CSV table of C-alpha atoms in Angstrom, one decimal:
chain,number,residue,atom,x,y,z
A,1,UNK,CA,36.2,-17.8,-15.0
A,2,UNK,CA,33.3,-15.6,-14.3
A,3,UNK,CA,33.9,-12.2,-13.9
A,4,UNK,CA,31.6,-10.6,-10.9
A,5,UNK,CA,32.4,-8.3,-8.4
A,6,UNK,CA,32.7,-10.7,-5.4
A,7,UNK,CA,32.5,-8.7,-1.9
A,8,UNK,CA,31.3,-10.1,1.7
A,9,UNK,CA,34.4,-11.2,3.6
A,10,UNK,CA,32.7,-11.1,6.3
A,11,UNK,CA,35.5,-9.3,8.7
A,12,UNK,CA,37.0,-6.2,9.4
A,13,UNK,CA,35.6,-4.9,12.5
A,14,UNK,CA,37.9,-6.6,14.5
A,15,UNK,CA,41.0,-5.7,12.6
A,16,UNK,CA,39.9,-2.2,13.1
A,17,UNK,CA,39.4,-2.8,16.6
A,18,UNK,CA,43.1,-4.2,16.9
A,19,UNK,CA,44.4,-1.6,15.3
A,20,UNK,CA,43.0,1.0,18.1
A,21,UNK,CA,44.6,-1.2,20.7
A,22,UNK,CA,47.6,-1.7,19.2
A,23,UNK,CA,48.0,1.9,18.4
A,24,UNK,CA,47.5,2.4,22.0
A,25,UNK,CA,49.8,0.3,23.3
A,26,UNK,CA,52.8,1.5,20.8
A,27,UNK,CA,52.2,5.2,22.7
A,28,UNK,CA,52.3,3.9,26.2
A,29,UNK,CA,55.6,2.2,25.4
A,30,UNK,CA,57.4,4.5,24.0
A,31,UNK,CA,56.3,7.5,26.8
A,32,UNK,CA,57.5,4.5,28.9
A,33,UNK,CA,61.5,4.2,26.9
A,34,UNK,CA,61.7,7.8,27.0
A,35,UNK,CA,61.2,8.1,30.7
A,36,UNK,CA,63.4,5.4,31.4
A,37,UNK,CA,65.8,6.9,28.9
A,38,UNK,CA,65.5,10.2,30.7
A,39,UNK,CA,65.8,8.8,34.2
A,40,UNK,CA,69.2,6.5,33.3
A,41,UNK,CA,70.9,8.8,30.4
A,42,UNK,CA,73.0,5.9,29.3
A,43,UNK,CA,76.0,7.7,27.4
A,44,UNK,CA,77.6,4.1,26.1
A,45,UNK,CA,77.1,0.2,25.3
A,46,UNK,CA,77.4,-1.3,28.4
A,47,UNK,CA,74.5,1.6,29.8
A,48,UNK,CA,72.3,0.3,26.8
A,49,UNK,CA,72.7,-3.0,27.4
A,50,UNK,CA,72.1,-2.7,30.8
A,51,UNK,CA,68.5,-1.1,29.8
A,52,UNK,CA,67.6,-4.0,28.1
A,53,UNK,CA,69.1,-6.7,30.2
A,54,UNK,CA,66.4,-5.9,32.3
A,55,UNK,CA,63.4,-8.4,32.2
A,56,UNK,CA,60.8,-6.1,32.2
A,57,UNK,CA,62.0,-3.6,29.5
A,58,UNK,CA,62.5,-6.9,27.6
A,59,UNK,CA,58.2,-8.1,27.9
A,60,UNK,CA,57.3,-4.6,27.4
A,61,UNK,CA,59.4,-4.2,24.4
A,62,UNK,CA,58.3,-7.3,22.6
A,63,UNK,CA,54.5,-6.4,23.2
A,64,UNK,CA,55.4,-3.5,22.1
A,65,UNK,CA,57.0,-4.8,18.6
A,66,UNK,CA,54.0,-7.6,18.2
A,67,UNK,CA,51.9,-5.1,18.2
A,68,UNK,CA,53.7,-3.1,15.7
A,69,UNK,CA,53.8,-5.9,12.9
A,70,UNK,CA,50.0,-6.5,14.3
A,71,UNK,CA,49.5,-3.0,13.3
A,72,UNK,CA,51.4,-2.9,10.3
A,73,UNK,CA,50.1,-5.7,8.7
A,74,UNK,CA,46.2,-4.6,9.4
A,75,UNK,CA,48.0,-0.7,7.5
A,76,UNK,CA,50.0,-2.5,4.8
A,77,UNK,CA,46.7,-4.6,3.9
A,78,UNK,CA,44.5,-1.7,4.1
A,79,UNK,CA,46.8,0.9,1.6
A,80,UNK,CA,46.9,-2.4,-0.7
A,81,UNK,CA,43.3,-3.1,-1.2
A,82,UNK,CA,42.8,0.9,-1.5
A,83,UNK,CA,45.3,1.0,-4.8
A,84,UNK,CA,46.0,-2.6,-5.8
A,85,UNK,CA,43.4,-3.4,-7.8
A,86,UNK,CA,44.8,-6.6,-9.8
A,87,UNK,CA,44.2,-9.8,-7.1
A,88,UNK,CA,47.7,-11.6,-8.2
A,89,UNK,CA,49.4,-8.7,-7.2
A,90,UNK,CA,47.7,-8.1,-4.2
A,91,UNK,CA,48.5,-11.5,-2.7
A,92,UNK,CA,51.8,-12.1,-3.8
A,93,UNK,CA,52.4,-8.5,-1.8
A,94,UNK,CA,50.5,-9.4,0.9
A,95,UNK,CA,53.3,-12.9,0.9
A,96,UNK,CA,55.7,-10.1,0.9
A,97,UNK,CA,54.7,-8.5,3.7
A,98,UNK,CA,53.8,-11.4,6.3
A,99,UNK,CA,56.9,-12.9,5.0
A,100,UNK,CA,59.3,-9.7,6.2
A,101,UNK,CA,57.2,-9.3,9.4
A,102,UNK,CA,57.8,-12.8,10.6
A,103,UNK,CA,62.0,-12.1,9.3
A,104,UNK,CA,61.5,-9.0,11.9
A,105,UNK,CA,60.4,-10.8,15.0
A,106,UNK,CA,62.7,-13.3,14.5
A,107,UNK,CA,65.7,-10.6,14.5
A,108,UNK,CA,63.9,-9.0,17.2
A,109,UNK,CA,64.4,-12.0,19.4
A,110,UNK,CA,67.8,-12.3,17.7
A,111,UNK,CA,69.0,-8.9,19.2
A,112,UNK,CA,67.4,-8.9,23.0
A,113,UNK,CA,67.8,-12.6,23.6
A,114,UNK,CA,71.5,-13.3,22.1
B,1,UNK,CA,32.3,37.8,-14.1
B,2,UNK,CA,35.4,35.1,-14.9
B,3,UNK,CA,34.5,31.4,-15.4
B,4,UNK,CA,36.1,28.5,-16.2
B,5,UNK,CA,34.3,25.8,-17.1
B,6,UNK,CA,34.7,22.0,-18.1
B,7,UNK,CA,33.5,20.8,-21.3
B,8,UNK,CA,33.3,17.8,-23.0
B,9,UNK,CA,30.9,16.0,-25.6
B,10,UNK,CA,32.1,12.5,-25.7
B,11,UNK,CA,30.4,12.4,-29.6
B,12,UNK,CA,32.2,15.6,-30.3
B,13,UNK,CA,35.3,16.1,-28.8
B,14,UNK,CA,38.7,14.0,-28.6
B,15,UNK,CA,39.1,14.9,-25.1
B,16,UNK,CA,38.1,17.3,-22.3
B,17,UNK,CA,39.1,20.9,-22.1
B,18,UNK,CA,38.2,24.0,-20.1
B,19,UNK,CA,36.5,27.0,-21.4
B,20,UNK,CA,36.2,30.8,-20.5
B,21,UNK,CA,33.5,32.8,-20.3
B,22,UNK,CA,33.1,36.3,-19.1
B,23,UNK,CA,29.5,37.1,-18.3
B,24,UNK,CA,27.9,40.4,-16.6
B,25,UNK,CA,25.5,39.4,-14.0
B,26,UNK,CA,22.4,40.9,-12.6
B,27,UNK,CA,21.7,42.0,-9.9
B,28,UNK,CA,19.3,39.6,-9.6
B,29,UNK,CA,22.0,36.8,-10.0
B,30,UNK,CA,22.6,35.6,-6.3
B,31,UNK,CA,23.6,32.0,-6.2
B,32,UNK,CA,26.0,30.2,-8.9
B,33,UNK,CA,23.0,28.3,-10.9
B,34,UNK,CA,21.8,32.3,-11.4
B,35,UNK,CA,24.9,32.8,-13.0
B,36,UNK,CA,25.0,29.2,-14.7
B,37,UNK,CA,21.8,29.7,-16.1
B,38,UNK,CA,22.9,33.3,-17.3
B,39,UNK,CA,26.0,31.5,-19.2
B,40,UNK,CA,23.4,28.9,-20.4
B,41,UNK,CA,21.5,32.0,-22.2
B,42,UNK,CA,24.2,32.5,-24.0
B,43,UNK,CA,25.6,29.7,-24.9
B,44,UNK,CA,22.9,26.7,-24.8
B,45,UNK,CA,25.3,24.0,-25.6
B,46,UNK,CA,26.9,23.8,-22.2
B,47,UNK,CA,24.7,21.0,-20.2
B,48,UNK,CA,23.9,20.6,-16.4
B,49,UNK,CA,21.5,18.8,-14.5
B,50,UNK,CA,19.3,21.0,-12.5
B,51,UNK,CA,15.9,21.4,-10.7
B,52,UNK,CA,14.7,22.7,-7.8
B,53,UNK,CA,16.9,25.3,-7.5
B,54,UNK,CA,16.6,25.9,-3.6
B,55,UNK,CA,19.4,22.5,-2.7
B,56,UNK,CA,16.0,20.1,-2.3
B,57,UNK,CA,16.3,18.5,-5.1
B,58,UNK,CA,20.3,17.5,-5.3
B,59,UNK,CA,20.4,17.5,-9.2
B,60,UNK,CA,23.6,20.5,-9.5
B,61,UNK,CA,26.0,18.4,-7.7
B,62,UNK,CA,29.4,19.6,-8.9
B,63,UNK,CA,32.9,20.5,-8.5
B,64,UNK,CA,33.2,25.0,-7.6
B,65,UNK,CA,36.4,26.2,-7.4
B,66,UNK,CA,37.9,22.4,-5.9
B,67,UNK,CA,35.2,21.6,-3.7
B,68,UNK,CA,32.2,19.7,-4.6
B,69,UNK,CA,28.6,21.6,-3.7
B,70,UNK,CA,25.4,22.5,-5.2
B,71,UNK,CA,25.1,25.1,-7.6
B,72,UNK,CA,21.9,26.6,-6.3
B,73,UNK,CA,22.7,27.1,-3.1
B,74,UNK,CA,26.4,28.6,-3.4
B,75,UNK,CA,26.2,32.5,-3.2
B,76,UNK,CA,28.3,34.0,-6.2
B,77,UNK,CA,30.0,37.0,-3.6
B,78,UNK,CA,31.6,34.1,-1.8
B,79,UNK,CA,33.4,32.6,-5.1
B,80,UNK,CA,36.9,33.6,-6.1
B,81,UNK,CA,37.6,34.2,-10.0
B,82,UNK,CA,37.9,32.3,-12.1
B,83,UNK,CA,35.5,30.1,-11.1
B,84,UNK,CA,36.5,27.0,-11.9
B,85,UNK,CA,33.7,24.3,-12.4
B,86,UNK,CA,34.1,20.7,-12.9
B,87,UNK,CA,31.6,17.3,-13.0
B,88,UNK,CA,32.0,15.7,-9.6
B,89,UNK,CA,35.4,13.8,-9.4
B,90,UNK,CA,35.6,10.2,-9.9
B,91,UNK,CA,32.3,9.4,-11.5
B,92,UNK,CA,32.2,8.8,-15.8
B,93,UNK,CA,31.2,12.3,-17.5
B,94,UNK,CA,28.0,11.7,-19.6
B,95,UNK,CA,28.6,15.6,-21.0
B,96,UNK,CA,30.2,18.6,-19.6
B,97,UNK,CA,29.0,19.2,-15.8
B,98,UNK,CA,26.7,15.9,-16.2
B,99,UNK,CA,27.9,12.4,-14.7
B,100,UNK,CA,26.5,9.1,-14.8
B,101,UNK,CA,25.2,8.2,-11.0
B,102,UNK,CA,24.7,4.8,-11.5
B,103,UNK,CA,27.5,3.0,-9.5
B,104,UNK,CA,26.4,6.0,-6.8
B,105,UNK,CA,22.9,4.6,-6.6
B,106,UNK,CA,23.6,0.8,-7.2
B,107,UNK,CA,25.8,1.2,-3.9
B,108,UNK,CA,23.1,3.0,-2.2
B,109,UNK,CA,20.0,0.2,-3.9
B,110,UNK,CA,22.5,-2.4,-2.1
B,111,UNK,CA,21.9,-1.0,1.9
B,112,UNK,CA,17.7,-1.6,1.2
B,113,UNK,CA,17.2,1.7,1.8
B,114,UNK,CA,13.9,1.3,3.1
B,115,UNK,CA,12.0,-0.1,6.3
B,116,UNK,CA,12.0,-3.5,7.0
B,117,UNK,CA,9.7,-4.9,9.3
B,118,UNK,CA,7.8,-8.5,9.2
B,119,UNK,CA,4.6,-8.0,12.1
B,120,UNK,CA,1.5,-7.0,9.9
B,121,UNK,CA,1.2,-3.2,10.0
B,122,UNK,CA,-0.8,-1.5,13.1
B,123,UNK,CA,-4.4,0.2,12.5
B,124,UNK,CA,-2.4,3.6,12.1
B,125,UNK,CA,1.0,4.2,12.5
B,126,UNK,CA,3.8,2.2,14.3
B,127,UNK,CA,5.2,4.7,17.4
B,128,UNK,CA,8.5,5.9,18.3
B,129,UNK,CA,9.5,7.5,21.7
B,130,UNK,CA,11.0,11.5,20.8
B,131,UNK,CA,14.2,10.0,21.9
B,132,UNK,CA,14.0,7.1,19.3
B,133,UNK,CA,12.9,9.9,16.5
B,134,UNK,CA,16.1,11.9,17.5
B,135,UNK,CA,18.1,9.1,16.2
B,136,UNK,CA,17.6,9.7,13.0
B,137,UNK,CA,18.0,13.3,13.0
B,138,UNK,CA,21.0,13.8,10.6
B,139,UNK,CA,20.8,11.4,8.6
B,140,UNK,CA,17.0,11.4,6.7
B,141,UNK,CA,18.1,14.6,5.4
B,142,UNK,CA,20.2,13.4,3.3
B,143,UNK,CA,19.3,14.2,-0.6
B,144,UNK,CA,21.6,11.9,-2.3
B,145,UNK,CA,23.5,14.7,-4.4
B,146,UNK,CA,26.4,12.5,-4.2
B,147,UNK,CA,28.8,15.4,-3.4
B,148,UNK,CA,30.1,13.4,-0.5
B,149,UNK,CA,30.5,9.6,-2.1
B,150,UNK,CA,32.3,11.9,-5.4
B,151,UNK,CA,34.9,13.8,-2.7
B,152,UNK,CA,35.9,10.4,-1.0
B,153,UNK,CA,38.9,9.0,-2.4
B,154,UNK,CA,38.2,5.7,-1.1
B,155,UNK,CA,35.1,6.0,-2.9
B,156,UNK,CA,37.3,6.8,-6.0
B,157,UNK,CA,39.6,3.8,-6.0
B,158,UNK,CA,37.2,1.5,-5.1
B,159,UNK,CA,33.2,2.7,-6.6
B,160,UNK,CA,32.0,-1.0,-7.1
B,161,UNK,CA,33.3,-2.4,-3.4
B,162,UNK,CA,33.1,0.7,-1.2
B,163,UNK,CA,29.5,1.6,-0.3
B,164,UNK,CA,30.7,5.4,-0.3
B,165,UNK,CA,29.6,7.9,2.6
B,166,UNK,CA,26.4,8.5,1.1
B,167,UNK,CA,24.9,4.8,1.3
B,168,UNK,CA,26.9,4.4,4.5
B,169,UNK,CA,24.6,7.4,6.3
B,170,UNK,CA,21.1,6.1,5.0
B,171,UNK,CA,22.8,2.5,6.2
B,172,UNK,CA,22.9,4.1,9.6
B,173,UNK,CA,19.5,5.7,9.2
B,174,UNK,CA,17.8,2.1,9.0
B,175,UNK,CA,19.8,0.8,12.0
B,176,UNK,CA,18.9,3.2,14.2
B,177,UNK,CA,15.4,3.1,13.7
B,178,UNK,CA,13.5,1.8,16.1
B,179,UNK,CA,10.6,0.5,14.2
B,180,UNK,CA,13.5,-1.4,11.7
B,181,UNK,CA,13.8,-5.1,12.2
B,182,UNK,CA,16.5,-6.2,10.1
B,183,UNK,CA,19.5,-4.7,12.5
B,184,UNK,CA,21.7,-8.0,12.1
B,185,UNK,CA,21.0,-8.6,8.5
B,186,UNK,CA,22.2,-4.6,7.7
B,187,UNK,CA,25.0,-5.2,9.8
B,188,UNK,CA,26.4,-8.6,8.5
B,189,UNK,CA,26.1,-7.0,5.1
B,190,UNK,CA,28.2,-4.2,6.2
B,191,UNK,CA,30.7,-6.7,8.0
B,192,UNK,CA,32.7,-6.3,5.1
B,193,UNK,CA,36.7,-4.9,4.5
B,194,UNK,CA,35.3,-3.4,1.4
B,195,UNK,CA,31.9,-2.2,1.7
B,196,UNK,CA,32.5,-0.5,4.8
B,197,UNK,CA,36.4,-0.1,6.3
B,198,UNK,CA,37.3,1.3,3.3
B,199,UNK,CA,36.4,4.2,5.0
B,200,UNK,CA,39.6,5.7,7.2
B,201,UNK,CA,37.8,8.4,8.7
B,202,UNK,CA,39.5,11.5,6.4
B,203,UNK,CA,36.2,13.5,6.9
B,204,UNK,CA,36.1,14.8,2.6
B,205,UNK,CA,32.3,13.9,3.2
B,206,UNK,CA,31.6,16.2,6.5
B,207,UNK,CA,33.6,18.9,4.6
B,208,UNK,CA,31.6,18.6,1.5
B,209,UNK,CA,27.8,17.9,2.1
B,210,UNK,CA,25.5,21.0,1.2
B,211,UNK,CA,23.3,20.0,4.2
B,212,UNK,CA,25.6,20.1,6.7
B,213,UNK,CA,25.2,16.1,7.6
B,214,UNK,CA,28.5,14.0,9.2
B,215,UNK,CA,28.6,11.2,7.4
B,216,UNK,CA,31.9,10.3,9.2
B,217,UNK,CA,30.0,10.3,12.7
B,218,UNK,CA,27.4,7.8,11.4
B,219,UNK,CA,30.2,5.3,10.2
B,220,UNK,CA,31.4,5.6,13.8
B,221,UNK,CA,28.3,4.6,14.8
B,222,UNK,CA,27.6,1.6,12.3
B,223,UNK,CA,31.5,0.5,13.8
B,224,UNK,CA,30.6,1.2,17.4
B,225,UNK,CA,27.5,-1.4,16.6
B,226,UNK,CA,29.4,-4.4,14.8
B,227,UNK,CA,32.3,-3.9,17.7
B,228,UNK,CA,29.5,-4.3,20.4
B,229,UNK,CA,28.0,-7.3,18.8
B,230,UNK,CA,31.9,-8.7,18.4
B,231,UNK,CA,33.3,-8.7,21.8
């Protein structure tokens, strides 16, 4: 196979857009758990539980960890094309990576909806 | 006056090392091409580009003391000693302070880094508003010196994908100008993981460019366009 340098992927501006937002939304949530943290001071289990029984803290904590694989993905992709030159190795990461995102939301939903 | 300077002669030597000199200036020696050329009197097998010598020209890019500027405009009172000098990072080293520039300028041939613009020309000149003109202010400047693109480590890692902050700024100069027709064209060539979000914003280029330009702020600006014409 011919080897040129091969560029024009034609994306990118939206990933970097999504990261912004995504970024944004991480900060809002987490002033929002250590408010509510604050305002309950739950000192055992059942307290815990009892903070994430709640509907809303559940919605607002799964937007919140979407959009922290989101994010991470759009990172993890950016550090790998920065020093992973060699494309086999690039992919197969990248696998990696989608593969242990996905293994997270599904332990996410695991833990708040068991 | 205590120098240390980076030397190597690919036909001569195994490998690159650094050598000493200790030279008494003149008074007449103000900037650090002065002194460069004072070291060169002495010992004429050291080799650096250089031209103009009043930062026009952009031919003493290099590294002073771990920062990348122009020789001929960097006041020697202002250096610490030793002064360490070294070619600008990341680029291959022809001989001693020299590089070879040609990834640098094949990434800056690839933004057609001229006007484009179809309609046959007018009898004299095609007009811009002072507000259109302002546009470009900060970025024509440029001299392509190359101490930006060379401080960049995103530049380093990737030199053949990564336009480098260099190419990026006269990329921005053609969008904004008003009298430029090829707007979408620059942009989808831009569109690009590589060739332009590469760039994450660490601000090596403001810190380094002899003129003073923000390279940075133009990439915002090439961004803020492709978002707009996105959503």
């Amino acid at each position: 196979m011919v080897k040129r340098i091969v560029i024009g992927a034609h994306y990118g501006s939206r990933d970097w857009l999504v990261q912004r937002i995504t970024a944004v939304i991480m900060i809002f949530y987490v002033l929002l758990l250590i408010s509510v943290i604050l305002i309950s001071a739950p000192h055992d289990y059942v307290a815990w539980k009892k903070i994430f029984g709640n509907q809303w803290i559940r919605i607002t904590s799964l937007l919140f960890f979407l959009s922290l694989c989101w994010h991470a993905w759009i990172g993890m992709r950016n550090i790998l094309m920065d020093y992973v030159h060699k494309t086999s190795i690039r992919l197969t990461t990248q696998i990696l990576i989608i593969l242990s995102l996905l293994f997270y939301i599904v332990l996410f939903f695991e833990t708040l909806w068991s | 006056m205590r120098f240390s300077i980076y030397r190597y002669d690919p036909g001569k030597d195994k490998k690159p090392y650094m050598q000493d000199y200790d030279i008494v200036l003149d008074v007449v020696d103000k900037m650090l091409l002065d002194a460069l050329i004072r070291i060169k009197s002495v010992d004429d097998s050291l080799s650096l580009r250089r031209s103009c010598r009043e930062g026009v020209c952009g031919s003493d890019g290099m590294n002073i003391n771990g920062r990348n500027g122009l020789a001929c405009i960097t006041p020697i009172k202002d250096l610490k000693e030793p002064v360490v000098l070294r070619p600008l990072p990341g680029l291959p080293v022809i001989r001693d302070l020299i590089v070879d520039m040609t990834q640098f300028f094949k990434q800056y041939h690839s933004i057609k880094p001229y006007l484009i613009n179809n309609e046959p020309p007018p009898e004299t000149e095609r007009l811009q508003s002072p507000e259109e003109r302002a546009e470009i202010d900060g970025t024509y400047e440029c001299i392509l010196c190359a101490c930006c693109s060379t401080a960049c480590p995103s530049f380093w890692w990737n030199p053949d994908k990564f336009v480098g902050p260099a190419g990026l700024l006269q990329a921005y100069r053609f969008l904004a100008d008003s009298r430029d027709q090829a707007t979408n064209e620059r942009l989808d060539n831009l569109e690009d993981p590589y060739r332009l979000f590469r760039c994450h914003s660490i601000m090596n280029c403001v810190d380094s460019c002899p003129k003073g330009l923000n390279p940075t702020k133009a990439i915002g600006k090439i961004k803020n366009m492709l978002i707009r014409r996105t959503i």
